[in-house]
Short mmCIF file of C-alpha atoms and ligand atoms in Angstrom, two decimals:
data_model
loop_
_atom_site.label_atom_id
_atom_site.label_comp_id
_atom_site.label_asym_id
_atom_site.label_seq_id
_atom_site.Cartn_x
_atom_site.Cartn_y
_atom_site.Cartn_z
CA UNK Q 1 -26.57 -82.98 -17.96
CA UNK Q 2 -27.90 -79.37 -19.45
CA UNK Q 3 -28.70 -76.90 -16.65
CA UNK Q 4 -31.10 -74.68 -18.02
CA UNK Q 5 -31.72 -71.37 -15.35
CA UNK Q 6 -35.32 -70.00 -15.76
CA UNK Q 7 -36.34 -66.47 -14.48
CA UNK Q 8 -38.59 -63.83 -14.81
CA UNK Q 9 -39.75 -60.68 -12.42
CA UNK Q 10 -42.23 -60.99 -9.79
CA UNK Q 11 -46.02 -62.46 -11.25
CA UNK Q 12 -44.48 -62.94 -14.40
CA UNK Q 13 -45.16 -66.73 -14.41
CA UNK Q 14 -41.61 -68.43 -13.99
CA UNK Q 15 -43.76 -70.87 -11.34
CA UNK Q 16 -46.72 -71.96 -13.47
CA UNK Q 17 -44.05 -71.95 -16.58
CA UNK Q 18 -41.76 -74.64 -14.90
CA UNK Q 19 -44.84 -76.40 -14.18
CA UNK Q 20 -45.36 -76.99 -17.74
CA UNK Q 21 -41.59 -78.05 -17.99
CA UNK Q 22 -42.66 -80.47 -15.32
CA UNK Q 23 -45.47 -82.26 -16.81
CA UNK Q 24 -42.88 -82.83 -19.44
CA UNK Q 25 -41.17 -85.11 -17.35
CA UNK Q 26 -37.92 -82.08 -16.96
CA UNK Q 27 -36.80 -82.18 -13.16
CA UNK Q 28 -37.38 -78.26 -11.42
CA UNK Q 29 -35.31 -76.83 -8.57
CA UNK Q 30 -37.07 -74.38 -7.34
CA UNK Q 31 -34.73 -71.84 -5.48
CA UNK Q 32 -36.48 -69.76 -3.84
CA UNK Q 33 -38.26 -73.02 -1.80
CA UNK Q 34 -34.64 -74.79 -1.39
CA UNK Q 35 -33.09 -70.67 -0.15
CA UNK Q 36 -35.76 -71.43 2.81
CA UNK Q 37 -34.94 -74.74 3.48
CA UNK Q 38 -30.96 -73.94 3.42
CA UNK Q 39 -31.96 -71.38 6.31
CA UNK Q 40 -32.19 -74.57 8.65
CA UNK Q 41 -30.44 -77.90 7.51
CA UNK Q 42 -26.90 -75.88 5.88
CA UNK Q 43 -24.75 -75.93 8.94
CA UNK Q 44 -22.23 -74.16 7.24
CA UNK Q 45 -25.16 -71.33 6.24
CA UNK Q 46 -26.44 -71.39 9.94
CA UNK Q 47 -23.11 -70.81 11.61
CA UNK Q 48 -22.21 -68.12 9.20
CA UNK Q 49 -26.03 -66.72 9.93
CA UNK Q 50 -25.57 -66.57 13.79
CA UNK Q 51 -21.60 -65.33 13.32
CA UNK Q 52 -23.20 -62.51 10.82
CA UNK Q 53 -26.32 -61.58 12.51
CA UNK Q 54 -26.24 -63.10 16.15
CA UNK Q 55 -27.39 -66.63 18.34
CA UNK Q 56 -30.65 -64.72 18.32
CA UNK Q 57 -31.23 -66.16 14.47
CA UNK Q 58 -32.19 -68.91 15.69
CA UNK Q 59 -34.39 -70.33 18.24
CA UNK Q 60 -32.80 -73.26 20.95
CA UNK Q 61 -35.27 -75.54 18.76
CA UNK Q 62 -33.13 -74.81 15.59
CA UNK Q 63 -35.81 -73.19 13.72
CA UNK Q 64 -35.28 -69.50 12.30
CA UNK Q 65 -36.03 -66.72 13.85
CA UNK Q 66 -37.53 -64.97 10.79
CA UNK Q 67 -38.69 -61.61 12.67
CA UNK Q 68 -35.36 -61.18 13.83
CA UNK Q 69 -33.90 -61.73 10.54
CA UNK Q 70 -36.31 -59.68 8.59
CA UNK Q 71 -35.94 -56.95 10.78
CA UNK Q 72 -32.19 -56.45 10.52
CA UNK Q 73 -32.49 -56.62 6.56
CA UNK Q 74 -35.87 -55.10 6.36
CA UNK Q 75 -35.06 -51.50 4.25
CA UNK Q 76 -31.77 -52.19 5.00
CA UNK Q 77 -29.44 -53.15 1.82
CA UNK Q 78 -26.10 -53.51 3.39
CA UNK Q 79 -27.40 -55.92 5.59
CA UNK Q 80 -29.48 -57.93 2.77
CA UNK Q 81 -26.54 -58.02 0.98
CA UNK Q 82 -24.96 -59.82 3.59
CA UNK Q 83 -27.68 -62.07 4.23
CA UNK Q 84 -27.92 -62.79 0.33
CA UNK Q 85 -23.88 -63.34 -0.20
CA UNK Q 86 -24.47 -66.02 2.52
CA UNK Q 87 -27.45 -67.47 1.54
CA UNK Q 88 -26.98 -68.05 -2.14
CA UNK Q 89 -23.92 -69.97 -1.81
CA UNK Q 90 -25.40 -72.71 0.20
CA UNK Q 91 -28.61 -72.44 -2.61
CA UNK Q 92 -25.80 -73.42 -5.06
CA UNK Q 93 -24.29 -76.16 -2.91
CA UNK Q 94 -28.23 -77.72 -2.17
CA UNK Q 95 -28.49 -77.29 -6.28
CA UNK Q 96 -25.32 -79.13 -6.91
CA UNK Q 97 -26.38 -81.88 -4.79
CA UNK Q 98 -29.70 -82.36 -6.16
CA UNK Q 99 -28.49 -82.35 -9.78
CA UNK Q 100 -26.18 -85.30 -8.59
CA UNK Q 101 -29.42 -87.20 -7.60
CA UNK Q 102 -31.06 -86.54 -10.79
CA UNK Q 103 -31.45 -89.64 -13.12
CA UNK Q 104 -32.64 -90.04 -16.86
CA UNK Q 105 -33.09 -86.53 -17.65
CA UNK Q 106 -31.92 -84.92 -20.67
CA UNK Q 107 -31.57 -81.35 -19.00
CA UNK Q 108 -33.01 -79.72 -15.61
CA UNK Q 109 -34.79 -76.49 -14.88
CA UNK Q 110 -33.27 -74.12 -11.92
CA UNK Q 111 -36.28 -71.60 -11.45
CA UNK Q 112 -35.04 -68.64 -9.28
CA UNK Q 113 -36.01 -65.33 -8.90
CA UNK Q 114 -32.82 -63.74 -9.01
CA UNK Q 115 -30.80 -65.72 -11.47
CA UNK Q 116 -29.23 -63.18 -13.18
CA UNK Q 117 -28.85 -60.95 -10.07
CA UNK Q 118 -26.89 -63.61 -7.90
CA UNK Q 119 -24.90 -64.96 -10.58
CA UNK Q 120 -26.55 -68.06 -10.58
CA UNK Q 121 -27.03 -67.93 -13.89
CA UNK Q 122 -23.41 -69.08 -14.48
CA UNK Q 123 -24.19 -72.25 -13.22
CA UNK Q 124 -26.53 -72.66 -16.21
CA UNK Q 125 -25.52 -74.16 -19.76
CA UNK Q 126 -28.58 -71.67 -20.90
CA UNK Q 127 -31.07 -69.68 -19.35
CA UNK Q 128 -34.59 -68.81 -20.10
CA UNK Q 129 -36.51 -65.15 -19.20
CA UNK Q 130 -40.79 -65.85 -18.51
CA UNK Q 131 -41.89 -62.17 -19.75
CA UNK Q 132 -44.90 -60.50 -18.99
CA UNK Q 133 -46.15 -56.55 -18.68
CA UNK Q 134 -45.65 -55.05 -15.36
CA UNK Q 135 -49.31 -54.06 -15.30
CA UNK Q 136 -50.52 -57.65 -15.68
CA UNK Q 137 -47.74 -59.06 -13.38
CA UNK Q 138 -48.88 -56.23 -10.54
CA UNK Q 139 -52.41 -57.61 -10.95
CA UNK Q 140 -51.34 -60.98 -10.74
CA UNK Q 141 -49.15 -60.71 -7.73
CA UNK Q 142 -52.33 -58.61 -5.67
CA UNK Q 143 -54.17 -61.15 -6.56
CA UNK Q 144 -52.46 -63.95 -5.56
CA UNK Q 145 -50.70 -62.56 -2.71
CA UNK Q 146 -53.35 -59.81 -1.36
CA UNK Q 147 -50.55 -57.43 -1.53
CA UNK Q 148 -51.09 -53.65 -2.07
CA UNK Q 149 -49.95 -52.22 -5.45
CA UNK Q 150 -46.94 -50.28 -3.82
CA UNK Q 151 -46.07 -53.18 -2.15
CA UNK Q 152 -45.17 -55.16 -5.23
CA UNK Q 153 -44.01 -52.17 -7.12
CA UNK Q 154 -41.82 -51.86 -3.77
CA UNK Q 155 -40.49 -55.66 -4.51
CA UNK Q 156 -40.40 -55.23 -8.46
CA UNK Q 157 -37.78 -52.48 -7.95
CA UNK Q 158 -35.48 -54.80 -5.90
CA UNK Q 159 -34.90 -56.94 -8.92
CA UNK Q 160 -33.05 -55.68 -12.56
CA UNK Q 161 -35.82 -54.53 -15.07
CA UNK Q 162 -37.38 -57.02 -17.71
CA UNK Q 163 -35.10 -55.03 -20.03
CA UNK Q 164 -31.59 -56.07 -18.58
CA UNK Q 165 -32.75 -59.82 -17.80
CA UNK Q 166 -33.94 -60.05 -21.39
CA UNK Q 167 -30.58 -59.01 -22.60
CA UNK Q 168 -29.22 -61.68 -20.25
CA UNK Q 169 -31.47 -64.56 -21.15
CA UNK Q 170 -30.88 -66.96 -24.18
CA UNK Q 171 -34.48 -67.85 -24.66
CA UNK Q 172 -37.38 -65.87 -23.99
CA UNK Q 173 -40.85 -66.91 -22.92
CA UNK Q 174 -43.97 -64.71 -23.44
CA UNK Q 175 -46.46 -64.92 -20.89
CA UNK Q 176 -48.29 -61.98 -20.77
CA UNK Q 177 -51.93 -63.51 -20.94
CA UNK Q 178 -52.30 -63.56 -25.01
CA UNK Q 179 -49.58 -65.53 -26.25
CA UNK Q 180 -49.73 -69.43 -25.59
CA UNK Q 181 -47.30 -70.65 -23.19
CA UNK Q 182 -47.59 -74.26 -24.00
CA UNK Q 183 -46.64 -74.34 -27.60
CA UNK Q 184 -43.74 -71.84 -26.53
CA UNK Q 185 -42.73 -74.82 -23.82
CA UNK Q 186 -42.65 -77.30 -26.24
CA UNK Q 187 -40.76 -75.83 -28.93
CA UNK Q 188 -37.67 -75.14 -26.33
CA UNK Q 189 -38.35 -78.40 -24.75
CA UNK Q 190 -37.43 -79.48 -28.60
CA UNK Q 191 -34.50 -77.62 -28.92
CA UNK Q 192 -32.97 -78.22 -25.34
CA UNK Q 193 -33.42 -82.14 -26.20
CA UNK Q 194 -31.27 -81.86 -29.26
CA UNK Q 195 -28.54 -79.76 -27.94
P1 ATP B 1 -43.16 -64.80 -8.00
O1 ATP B 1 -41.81 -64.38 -8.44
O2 ATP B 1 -43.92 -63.69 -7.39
O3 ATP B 1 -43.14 -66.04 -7.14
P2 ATP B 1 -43.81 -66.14 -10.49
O4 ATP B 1 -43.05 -65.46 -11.57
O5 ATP B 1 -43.30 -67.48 -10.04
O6 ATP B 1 -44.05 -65.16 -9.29
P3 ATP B 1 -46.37 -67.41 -10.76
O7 ATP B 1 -46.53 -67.67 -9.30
O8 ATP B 1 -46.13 -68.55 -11.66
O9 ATP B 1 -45.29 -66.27 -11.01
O10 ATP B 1 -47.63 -66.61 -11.32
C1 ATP B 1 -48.16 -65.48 -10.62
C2 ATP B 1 -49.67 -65.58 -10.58
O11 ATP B 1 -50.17 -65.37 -11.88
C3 ATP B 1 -50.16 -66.96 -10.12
O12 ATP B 1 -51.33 -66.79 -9.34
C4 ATP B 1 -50.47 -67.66 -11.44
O13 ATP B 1 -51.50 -68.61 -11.29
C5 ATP B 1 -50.92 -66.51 -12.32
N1 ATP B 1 -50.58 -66.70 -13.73
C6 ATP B 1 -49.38 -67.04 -14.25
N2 ATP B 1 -49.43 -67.12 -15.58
C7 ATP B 1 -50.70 -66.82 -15.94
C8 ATP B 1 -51.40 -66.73 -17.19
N3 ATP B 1 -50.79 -66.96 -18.35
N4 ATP B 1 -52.70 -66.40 -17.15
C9 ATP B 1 -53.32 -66.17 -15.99
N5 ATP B 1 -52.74 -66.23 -14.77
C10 ATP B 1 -51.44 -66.55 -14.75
#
């Protein structure tokens, strides 16, 4: 089965895009949901997490102890880094898995944030890159999220420029509020089911 990755910067639309895919009938792993959920049913992602960081990473319950977490990698990229080199592993493994469950599809969609910038990309037969201005995905994000403009400016900057994912990506999707999305969808969708 094709694996096709799909990305794009923050507010750029890679969410409402796969949506689209969706009411196509294409299956969507969304990777920055199943990156959460690996936190607390991977038990080769937890021990690594409490042998990294401490027992503290977790609470007797099981659950994570997110304020502990985020401040150890909070503004600290040495310890992100090792956060992220355990974490995205067990994202592949949950990925793997769920492709195996996946019946009758011609391809899937693996939306993820940072699919070029933790290699998850080479997982993919193809990938895809949502595009939109950084002034229109700032607005978006505020918006949405209530965040303050230096706060997503602050998150923007953690992730490689629209330039270098572009370069990256095999298909591109404008979605910068004047171009149509949905005829863009369907003319991949079209080409993805003849490959
Ligand atoms: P993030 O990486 O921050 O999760 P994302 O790339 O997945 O963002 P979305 O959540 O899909 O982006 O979109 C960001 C916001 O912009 C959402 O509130 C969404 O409804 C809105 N949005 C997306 N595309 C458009 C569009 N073409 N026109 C208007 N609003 C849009």
């Amino acid at each position: 089965m094709l694996k096709i990755g799909i990305t794009g910067n923050i507010g750029s639309g890679k969410t409402t895009v796969s949506k689209v895919f969706e009411t196509l009938g294409i299956p969507v792993f969304y990777a920055d949901d199943a990156a959460k959920a690996v936190m607390v049913n991977d038990p080769i992602l937890i021990d690594g997490i409490k042998k990294t960081f401490g027992d503290e990473s977790y609470f007797p319950d099981g659950s994570l102890n997110r304020k502990y977490i985020a401040g150890i990698v909070f503004n600290n990229d040495t310890e992100l880094a090792k956060l992220n080199g355990l974490v995205h592993p067990a994202t592949f493994r949950a990925f793997d898995s769920w492709v195996k469950n996946v019946k009758n599809a011609h391809y899937v969609l693996k939306e993820a944030a940072l699919l070029f910038e933790s290699d998850s990309y080479k997982m993919c037969d193809y990938t895809i890159m949502v595009q939109a201005p950084l002034e229109v995905r700032i607005n978006r994000v505020i918006k949405r999220d209530g965040l303050t403009r230096a706060e997503v400016e602050s998150r923007n900057a953690h992730q490689f420029t629209e330039e270098k994912k572009t370069s990256l990506a095999d298909y591109v999707i404008k979605n910068d509020g004047a171009e149509l999305v949905i005829p863009q969808v369907l003319a991949l969708h079209q080409k993805f089911l003849l490959l």
